[in-house]
Short mmCIF file of C-alpha atoms (C1' of nucleotides) in Angstrom, two decimals:
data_model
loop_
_atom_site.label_atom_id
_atom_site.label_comp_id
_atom_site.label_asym_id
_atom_site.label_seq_id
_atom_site.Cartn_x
_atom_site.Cartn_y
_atom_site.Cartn_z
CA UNK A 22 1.05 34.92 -13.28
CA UNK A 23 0.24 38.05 -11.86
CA UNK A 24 1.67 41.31 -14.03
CA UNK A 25 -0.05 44.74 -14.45
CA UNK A 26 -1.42 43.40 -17.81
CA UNK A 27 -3.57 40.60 -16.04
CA UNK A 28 -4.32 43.06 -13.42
CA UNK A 29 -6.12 45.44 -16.17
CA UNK A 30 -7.61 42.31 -18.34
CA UNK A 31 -9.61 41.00 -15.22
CA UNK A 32 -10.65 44.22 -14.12
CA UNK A 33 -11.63 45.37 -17.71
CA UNK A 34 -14.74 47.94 -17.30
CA UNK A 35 -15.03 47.55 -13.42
CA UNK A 36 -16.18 50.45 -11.54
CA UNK A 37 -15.11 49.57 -8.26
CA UNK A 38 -11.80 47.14 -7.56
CA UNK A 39 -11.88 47.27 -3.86
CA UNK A 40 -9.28 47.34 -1.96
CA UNK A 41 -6.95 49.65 -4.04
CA UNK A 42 -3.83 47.37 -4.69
CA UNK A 43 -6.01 44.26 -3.06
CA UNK A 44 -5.87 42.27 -6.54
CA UNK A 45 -2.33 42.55 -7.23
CA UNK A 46 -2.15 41.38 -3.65
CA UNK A 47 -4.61 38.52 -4.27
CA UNK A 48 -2.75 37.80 -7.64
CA UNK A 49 0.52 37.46 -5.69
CA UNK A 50 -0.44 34.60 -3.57
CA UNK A 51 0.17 32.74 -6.76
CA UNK A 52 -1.90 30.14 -6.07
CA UNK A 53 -5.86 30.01 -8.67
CA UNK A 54 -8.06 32.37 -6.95
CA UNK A 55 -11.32 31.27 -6.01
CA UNK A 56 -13.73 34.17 -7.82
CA UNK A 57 -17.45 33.81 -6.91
CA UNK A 58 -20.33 35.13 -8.48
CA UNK A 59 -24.03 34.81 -6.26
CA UNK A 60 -26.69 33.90 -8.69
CA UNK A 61 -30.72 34.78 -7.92
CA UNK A 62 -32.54 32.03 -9.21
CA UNK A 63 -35.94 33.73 -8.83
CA UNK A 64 -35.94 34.45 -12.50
CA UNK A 65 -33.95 31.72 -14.34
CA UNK A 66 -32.93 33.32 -17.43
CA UNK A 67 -29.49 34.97 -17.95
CA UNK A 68 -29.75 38.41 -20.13
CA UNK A 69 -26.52 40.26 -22.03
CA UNK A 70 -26.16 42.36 -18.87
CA UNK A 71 -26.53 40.20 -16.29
CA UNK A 72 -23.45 38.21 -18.14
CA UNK A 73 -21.35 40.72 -17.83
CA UNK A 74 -20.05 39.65 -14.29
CA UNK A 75 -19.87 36.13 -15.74
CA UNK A 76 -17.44 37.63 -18.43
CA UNK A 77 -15.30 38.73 -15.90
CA UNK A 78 -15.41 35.31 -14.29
CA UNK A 79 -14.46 34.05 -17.56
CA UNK A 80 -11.32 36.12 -17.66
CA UNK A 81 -10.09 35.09 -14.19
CA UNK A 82 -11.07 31.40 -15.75
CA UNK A 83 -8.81 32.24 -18.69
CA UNK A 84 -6.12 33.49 -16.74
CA UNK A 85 -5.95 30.22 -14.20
CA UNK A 86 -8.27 30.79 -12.05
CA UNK A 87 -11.17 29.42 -10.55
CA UNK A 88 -15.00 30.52 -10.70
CA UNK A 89 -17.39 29.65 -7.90
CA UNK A 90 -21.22 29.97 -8.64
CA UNK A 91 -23.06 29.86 -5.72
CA UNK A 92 -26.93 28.88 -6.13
CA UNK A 93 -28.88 31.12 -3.37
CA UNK A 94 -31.32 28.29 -3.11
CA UNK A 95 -31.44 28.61 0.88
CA UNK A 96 -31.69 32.33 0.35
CA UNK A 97 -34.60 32.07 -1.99
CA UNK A 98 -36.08 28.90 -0.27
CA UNK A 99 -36.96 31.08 2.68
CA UNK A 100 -38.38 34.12 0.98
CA UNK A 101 -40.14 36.97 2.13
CA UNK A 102 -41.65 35.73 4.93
CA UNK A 103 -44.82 38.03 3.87
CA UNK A 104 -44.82 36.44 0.86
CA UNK A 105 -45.88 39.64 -0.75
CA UNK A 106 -42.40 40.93 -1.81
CA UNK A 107 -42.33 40.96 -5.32
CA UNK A 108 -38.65 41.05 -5.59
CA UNK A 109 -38.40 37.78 -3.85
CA UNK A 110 -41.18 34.95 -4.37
CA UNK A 111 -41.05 32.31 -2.05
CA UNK A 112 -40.15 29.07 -4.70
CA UNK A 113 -40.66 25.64 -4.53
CA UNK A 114 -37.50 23.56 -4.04
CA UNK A 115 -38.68 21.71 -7.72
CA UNK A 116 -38.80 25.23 -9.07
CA UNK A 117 -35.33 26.46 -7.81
CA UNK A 118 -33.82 23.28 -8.91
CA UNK A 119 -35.35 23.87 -12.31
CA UNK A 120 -34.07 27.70 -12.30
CA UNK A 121 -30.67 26.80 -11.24
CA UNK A 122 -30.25 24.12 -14.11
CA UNK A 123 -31.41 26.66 -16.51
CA UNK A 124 -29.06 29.14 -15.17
CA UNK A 125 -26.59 26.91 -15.42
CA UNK A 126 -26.70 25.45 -18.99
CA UNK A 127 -27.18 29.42 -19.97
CA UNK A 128 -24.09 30.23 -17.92
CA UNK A 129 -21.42 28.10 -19.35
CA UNK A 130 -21.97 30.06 -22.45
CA UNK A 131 -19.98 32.79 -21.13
CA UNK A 132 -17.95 30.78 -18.47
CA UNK A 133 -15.64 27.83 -18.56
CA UNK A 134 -17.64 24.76 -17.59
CA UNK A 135 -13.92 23.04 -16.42
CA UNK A 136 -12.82 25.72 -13.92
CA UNK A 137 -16.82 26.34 -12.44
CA UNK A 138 -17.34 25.04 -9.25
CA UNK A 139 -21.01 25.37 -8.63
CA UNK A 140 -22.70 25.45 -4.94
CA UNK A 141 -25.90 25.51 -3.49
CA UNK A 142 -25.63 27.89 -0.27
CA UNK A 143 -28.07 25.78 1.39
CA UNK A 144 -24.92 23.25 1.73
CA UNK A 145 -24.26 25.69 4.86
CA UNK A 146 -27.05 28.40 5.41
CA UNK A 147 -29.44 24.93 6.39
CA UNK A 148 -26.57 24.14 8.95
CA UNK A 149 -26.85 27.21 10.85
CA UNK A 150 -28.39 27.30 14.26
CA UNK A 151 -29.64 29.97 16.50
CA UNK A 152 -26.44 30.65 17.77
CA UNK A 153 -24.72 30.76 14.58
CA UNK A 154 -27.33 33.09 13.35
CA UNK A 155 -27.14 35.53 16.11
CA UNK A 156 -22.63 35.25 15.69
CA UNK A 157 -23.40 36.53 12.33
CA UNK A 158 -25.79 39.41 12.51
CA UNK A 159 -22.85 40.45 15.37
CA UNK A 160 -21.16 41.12 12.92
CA UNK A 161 -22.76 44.02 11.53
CA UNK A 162 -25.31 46.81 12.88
CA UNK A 163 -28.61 47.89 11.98
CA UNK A 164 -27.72 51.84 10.89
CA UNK A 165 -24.94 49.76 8.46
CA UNK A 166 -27.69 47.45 6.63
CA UNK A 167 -29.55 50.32 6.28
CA UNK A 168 -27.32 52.69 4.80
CA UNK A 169 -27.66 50.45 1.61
CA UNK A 170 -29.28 52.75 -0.88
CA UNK A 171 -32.13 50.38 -1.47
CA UNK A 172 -33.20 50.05 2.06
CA UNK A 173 -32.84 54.25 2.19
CA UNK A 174 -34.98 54.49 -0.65
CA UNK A 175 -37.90 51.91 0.61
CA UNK A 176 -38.12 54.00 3.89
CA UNK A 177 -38.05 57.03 2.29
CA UNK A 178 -41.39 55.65 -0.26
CA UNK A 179 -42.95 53.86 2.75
CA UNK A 180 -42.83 50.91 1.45
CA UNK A 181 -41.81 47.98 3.87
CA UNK A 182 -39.11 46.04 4.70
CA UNK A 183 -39.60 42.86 6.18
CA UNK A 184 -36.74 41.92 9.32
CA UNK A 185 -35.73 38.73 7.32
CA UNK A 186 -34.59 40.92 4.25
CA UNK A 187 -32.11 42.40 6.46
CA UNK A 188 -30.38 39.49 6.87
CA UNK A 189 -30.08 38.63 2.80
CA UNK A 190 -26.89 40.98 2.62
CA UNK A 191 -25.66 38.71 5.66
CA UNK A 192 -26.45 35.52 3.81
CA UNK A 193 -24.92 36.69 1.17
CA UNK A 194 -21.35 37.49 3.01
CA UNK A 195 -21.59 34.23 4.69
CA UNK A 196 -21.78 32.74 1.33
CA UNK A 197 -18.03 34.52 0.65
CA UNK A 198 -17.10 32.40 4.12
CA UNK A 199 -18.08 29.21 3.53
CA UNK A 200 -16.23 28.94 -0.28
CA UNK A 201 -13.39 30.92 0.92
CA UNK A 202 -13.79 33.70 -1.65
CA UNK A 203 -10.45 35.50 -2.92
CA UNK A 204 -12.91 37.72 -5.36
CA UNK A 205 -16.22 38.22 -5.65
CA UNK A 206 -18.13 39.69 -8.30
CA UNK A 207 -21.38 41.81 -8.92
CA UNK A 208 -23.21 44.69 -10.75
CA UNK A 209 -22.62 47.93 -9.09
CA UNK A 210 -25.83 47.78 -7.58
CA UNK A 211 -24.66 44.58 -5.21
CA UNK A 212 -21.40 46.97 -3.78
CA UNK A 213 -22.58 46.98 -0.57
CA UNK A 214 -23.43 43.37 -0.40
CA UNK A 215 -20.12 42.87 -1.69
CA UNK A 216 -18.60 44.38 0.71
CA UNK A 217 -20.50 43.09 3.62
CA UNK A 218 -18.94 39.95 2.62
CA UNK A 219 -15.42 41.33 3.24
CA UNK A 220 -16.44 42.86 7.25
CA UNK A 221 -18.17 39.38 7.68
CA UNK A 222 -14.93 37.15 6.40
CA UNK A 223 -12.78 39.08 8.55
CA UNK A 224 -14.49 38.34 11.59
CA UNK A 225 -14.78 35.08 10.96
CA UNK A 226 -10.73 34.93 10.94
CA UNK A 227 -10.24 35.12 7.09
CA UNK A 228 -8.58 37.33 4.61
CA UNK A 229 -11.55 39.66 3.11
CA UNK A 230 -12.35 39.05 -0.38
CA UNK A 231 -11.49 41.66 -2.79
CA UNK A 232 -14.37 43.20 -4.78
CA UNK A 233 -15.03 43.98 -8.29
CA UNK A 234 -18.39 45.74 -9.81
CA UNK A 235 -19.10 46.04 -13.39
CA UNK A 236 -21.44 48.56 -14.54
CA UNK A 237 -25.04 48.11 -15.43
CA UNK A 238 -25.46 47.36 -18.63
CA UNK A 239 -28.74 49.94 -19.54
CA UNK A 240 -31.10 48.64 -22.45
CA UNK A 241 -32.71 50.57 -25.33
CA UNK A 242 -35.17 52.07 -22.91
CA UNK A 243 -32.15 53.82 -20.89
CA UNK A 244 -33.44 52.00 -17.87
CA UNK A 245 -31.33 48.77 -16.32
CA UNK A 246 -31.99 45.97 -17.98
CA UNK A 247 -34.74 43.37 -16.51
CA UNK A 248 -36.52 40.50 -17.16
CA UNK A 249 -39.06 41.85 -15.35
CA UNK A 250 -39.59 44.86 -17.16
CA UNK A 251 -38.91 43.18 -20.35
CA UNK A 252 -36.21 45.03 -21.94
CA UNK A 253 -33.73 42.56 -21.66
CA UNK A 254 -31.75 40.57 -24.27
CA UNK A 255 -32.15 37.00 -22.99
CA UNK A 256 -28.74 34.86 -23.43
CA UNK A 257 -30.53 32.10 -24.84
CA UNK A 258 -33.67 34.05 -26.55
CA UNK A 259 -34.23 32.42 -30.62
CA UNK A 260 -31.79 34.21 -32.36
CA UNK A 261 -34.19 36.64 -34.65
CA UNK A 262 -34.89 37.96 -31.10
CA UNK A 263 -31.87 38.66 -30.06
CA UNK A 264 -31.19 40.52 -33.22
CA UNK A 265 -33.76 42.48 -33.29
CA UNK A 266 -33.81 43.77 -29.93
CA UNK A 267 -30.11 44.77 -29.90
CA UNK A 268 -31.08 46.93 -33.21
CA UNK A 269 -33.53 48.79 -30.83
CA UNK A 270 -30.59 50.38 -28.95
CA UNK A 271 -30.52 53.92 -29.47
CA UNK A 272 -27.45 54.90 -31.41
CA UNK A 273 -25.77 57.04 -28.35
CA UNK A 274 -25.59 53.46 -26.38
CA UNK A 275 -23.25 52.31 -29.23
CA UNK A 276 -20.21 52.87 -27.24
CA UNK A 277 -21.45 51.51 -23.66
CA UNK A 278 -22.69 48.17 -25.46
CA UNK A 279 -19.40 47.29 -27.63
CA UNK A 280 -17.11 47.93 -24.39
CA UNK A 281 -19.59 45.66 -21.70
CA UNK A 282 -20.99 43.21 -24.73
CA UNK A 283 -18.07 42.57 -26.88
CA UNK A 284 -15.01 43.95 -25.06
CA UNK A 285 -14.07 45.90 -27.59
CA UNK A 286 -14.48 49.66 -28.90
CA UNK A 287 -16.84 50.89 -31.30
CA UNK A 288 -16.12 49.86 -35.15
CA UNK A 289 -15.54 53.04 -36.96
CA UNK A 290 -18.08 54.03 -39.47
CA UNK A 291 -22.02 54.05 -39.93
CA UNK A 292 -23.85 53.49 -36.28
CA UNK A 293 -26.16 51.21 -38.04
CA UNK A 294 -22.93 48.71 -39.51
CA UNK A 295 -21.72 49.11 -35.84
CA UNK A 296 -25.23 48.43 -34.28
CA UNK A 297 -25.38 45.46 -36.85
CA UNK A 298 -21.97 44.18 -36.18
CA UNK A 299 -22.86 44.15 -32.48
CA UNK A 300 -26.16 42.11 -33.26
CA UNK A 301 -24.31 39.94 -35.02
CA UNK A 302 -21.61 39.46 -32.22
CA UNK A 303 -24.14 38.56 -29.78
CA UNK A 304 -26.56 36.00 -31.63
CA UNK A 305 -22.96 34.24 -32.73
CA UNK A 306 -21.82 33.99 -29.28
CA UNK A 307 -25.22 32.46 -28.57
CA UNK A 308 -25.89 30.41 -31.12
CA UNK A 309 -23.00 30.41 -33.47
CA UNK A 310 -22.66 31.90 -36.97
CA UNK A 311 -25.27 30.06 -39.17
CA UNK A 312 -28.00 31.54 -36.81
CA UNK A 313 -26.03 35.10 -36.68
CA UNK A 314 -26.23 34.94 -40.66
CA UNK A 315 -30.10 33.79 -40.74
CA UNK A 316 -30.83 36.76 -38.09
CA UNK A 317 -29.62 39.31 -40.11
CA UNK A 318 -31.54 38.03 -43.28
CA UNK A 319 -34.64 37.77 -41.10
CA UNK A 320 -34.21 40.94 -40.14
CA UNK A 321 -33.55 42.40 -43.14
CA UNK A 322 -36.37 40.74 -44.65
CA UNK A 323 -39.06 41.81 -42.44
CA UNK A 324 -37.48 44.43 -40.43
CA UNK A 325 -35.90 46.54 -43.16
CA UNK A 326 -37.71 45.64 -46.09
CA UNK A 327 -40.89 44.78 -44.88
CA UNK A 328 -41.69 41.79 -46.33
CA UNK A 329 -42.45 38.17 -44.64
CA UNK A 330 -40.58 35.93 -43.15
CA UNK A 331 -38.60 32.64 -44.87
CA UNK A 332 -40.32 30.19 -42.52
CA UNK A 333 -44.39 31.17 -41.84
CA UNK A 334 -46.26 28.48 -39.30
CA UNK A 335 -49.05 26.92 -40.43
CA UNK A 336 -52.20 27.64 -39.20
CA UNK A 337 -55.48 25.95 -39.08
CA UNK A 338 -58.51 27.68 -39.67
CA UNK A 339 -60.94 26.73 -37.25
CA UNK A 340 -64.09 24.98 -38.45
CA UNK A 341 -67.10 27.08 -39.94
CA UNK A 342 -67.90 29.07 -43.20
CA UNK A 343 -67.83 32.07 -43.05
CA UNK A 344 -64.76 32.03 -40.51
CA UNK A 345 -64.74 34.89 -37.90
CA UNK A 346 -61.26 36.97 -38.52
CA UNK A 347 -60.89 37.99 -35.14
CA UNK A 348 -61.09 34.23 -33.51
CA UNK A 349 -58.64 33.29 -36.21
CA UNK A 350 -56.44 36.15 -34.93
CA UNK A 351 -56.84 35.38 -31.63
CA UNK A 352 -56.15 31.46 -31.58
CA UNK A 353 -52.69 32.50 -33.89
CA UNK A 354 -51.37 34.97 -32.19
CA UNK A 355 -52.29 34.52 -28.69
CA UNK A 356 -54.32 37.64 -28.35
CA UNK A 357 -57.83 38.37 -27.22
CA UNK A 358 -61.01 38.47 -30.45
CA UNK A 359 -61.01 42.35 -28.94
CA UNK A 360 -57.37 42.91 -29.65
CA UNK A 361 -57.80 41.21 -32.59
CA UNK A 362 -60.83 43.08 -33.53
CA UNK A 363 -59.03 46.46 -32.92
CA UNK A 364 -56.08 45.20 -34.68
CA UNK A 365 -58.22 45.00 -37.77
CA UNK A 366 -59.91 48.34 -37.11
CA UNK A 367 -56.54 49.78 -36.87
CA UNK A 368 -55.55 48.67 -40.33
CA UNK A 369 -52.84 46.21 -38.28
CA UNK A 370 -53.88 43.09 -40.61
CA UNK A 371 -53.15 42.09 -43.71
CA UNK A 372 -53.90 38.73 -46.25
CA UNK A 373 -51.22 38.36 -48.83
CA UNK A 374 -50.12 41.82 -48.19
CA UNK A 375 -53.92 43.25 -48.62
CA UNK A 376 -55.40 44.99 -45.86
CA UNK A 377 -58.50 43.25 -44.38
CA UNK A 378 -61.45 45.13 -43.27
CA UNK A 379 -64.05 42.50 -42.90
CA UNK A 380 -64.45 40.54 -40.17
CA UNK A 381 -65.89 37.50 -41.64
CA UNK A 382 -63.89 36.05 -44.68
CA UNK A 383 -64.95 33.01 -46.50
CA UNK A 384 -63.34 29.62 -45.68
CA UNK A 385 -62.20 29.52 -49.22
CA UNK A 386 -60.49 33.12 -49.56
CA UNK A 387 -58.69 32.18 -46.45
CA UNK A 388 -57.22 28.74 -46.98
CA UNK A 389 -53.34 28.78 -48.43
CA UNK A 390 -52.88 32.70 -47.50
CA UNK A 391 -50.70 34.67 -45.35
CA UNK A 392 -52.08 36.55 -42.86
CA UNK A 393 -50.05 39.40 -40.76
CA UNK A 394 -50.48 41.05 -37.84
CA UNK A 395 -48.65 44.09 -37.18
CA UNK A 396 -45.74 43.95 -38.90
CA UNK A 397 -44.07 40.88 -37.60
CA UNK A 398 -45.87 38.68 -37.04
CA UNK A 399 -47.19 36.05 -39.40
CA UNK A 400 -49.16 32.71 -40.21
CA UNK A 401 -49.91 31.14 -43.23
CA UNK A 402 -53.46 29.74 -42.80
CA UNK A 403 -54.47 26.16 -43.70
CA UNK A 404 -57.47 24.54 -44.26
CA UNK A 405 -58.43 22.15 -41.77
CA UNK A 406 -58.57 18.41 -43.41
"C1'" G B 5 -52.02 49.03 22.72
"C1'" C B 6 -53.96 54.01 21.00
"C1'" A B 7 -54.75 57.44 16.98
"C1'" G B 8 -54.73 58.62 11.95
"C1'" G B 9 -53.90 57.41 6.65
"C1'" G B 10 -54.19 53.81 2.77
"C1'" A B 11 -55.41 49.17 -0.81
"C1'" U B 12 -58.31 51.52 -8.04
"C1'" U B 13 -57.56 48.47 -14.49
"C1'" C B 14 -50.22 45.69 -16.76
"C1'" C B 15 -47.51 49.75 -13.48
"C1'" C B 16 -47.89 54.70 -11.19
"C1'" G B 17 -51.98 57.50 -10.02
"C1'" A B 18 -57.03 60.61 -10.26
"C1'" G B 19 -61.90 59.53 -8.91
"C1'" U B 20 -65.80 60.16 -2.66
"C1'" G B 21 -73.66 57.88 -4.87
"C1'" G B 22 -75.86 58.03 -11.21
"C1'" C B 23 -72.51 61.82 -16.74
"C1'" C B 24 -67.39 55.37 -14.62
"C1'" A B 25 -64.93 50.23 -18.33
"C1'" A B 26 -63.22 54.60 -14.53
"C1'" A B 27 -58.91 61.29 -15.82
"C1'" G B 28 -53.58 61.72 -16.55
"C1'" G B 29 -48.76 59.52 -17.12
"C1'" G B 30 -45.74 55.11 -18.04
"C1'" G B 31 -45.58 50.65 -20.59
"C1'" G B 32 -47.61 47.84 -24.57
"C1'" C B 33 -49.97 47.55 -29.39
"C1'" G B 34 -51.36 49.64 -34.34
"C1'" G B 35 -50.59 53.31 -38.23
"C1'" G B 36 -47.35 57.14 -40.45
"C1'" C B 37 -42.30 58.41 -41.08
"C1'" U B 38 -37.21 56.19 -41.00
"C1'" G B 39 -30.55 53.39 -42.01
"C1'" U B 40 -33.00 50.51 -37.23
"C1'" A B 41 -37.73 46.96 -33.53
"C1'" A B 42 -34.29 54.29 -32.47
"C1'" A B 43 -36.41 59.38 -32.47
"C1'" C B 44 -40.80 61.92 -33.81
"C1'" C B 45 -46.29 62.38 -35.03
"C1'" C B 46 -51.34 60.18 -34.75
"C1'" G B 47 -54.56 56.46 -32.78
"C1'" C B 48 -55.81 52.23 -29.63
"C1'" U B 49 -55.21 49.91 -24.87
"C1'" G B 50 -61.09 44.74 -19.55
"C1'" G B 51 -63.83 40.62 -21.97
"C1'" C B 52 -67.55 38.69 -25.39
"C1'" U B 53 -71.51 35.65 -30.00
"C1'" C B 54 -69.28 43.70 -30.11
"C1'" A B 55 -74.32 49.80 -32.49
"C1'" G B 56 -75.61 45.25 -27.49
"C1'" C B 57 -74.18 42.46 -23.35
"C1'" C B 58 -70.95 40.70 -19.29
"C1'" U B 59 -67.09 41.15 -15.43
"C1'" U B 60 -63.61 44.76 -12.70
"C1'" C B 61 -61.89 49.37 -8.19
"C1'" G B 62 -58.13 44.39 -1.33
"C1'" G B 63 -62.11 40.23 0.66
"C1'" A B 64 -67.15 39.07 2.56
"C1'" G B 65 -71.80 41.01 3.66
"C1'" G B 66 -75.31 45.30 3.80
"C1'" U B 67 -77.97 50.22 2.57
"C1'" U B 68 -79.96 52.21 -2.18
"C1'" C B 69 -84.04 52.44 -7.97
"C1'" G B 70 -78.50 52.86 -8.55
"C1'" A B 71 -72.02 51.83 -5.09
"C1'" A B 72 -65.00 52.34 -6.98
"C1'" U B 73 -67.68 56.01 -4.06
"C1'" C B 74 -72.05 55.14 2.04
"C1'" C B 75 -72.31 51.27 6.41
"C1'" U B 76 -70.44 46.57 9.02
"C1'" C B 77 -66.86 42.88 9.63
"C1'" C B 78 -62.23 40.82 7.82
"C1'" U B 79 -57.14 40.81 5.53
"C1'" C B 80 -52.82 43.51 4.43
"C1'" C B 81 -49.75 48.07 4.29
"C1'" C B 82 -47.99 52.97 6.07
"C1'" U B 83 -47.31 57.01 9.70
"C1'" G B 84 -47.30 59.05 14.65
"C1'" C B 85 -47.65 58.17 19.80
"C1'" A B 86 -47.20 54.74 23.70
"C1'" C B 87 -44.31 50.41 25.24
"C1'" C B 88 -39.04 48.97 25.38
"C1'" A B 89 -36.85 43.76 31.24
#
RNA sequence: GCAGGGAUUCCCGAGUGGCCAAAGGGGGCGGGCUGUAAACCCGCUGGCUCAGCCUUCGGAGGUUCGAAUCCUCCUCCCUGCACCA
């Protein structure tokens, strides 16, 4: 099972396959590698770019193989002990559990749910003693952990670095002992993790795993894409969502997106039938292609042509005559009565298509209309009965 | 332990007694334009019963007619020095 044409499937778009020759080695042993993928469960939802590892896992799945997720509940159970680090939150075993299951039902639509073997790496971190501990940070030294560019570039901004965090890239190799990793996977940015995992396995008397980074997949904002920052493309997100958001890439990412997204290069043509093909690939892989077809008319409905959507919630108008526009706004939309009020000084809201300038509008001009904010989002207003 | 520096609105960051709901940038939102939720241009961006009022500048007190700005204590962070069996 292992030829040069497996070799260059699996390792489709990786930057690093480390050792050179290491997965031909690993392919020779003829036996279902074990490939394992770390999860964070601080933020439990799974965007286009953070499944691009997973679609790697998938292609060692395809190919016979075996994918371990491993659950960093220990990891994340312990925190930063100054519980200030906003990279990692101390969580609530409830929480993580909840993360994790979300993680997982989002997962298995990239991986194979009958070759996943799924672990929690408190199954061995909560084992450790003292002793154990101190074996495995002999494993490494201090100017090693802190070569790792992140580290470099917290001391550099003066920004601190708790002990403990040292000791996540060692968790994280240890992780690679206790399932007996052949391969483990990442984003370029884990590399060094990744490879801490091979120095660690080897002194612990096993044969390093081999590693393999794929690229960060960078979102319309040319920045890596993050929950956190909001310009991701949630796995799961409603399907109008999803569409929409992947037609915010800037043409120029065309290329980047079709090889890391869909595997495959750019259709020739118009960037906008490529961008839309693209959109179309993702919400179907999501959600399957009555939900790809009803994005794109959504989108072309209100995106393209302006106009409102096919399905408008209802909305009750609270109780009073005249009603106050801005509390209307504000209990439909989520906003504040001073975004709202701003949104109507900026011309931002309409009534059947009509700007409104008024704040007040009687009960009975309101009832049975459409009201807009912006330019997507709508609610068709009902009197109260 | 000693000495210095710091904590500002969603984020970064100016502001050192009244002209501060607080410069500037980012982000977000709205409008215009457009093949696109891109790019570009313009505007807005604490809350409210909105020409007025209320709450905000790490926390708690205090000085003052008036405090983000001054004082006291506290919490946290950074840097240097000292310590290092």
């Amino acid at each position: 099972m292992s030829t040069v044409s497996d070799v260059s499937t699996l390792a489709r778009n990786a930057v690093h396959v480390l050792p050179e020759g290491g997965l031909v080695q690993k392919l020779k042993l003829g036996r279902p590698l074990r490939v394992k993928l770390g999860i964070d469960v601080t933020s439990p939802d799974i965007h286009i770019g953070r499944a691009i590892p997973l679609q790697r896992m998938r292609a060692f799945q395809d190919a016979g193989h075996v994918g371990v997720l491993i659950i960093g509940d220990y990891t994340t159970r312990i925190g930063d002990p100054s519980g200030r680090s906003s990279e990692r939150p101390i969580l609530d075993p409830a929480e993580i559990d909840r993360n994790a299951r979300t993680y997982l039902d989002q997962a298995l639509i990239i991986v194979d749910p009958d070759r996943t073997e799924v672990r929690y790496n408190g199954e061995w971190l909560a084992g450790l003693d003292f002793a154990d501990v101190l074996r495995l940070t002999r494993t490494t030294t201090v100017s090693q952990i802190l070569e790792r560019d992140d580290f470099e570039k917290r001391i550099a901004a003066g920004e601190p670095i708790s002990v403990s965090e040292l000791l996540y890239p060692l968790m994280q190799a240890y992780d690679s002992v206790a399932v007996e990793a052949d391969v483990e996977l990442g984003g370029t940015d884990q590399l060094y993790n990744l490879l801490a995992g091979r120095t660690v396995m080897e002194a612990y008397g096993l044969e390093p795993q081999v590693v393999l980074t794929t690229p960060l997949l960078l979102s319309w904002d040319r920045a890596k894409m993050s929950s956190s920052v909001g310009n991701n493309i949630p796995l799961t997100g409603p399907a109008e969502e999803q569409f929409g958001r992947t037609m915010r890439i800037p043409d120029e990412m065309l290329e980047q997106w079709w090889a890391l997204v869909a595997e495959r290069p750019v259709p020739r043509g118009e960037p906008m039938e490529a961008k839309l093909e693209l959109a179309r690939f993702i919400v179907r892989r999501s959600h399957g292609d009555e939900s790809a077809r009803a994005a794109e008319a959504h989108f072309t409905r209100v995106v393209r042509e302006g106009g409102a959507p096919e399905d408008v919630a209802e909305h009750r108008l609270p109780d009073g005559d005249p009603v106050h526009l801005p509390a209307v706004l504000a209990g439909a939309f989520g906003l504040s009565t001073s975004e709202a009020r701003r949104l109507i000084a900026q011309g931002g809201v309409k009534l059947d298509g009509a700007t409104v300038t008024e704040l007040d509008a009687s009960r009975e001009g309101l009832a049975g209309r459409l009201l807009q904010a912006g330019k997507r989002r709508f609610v068709r207003l009902v009197a109260s009965s």
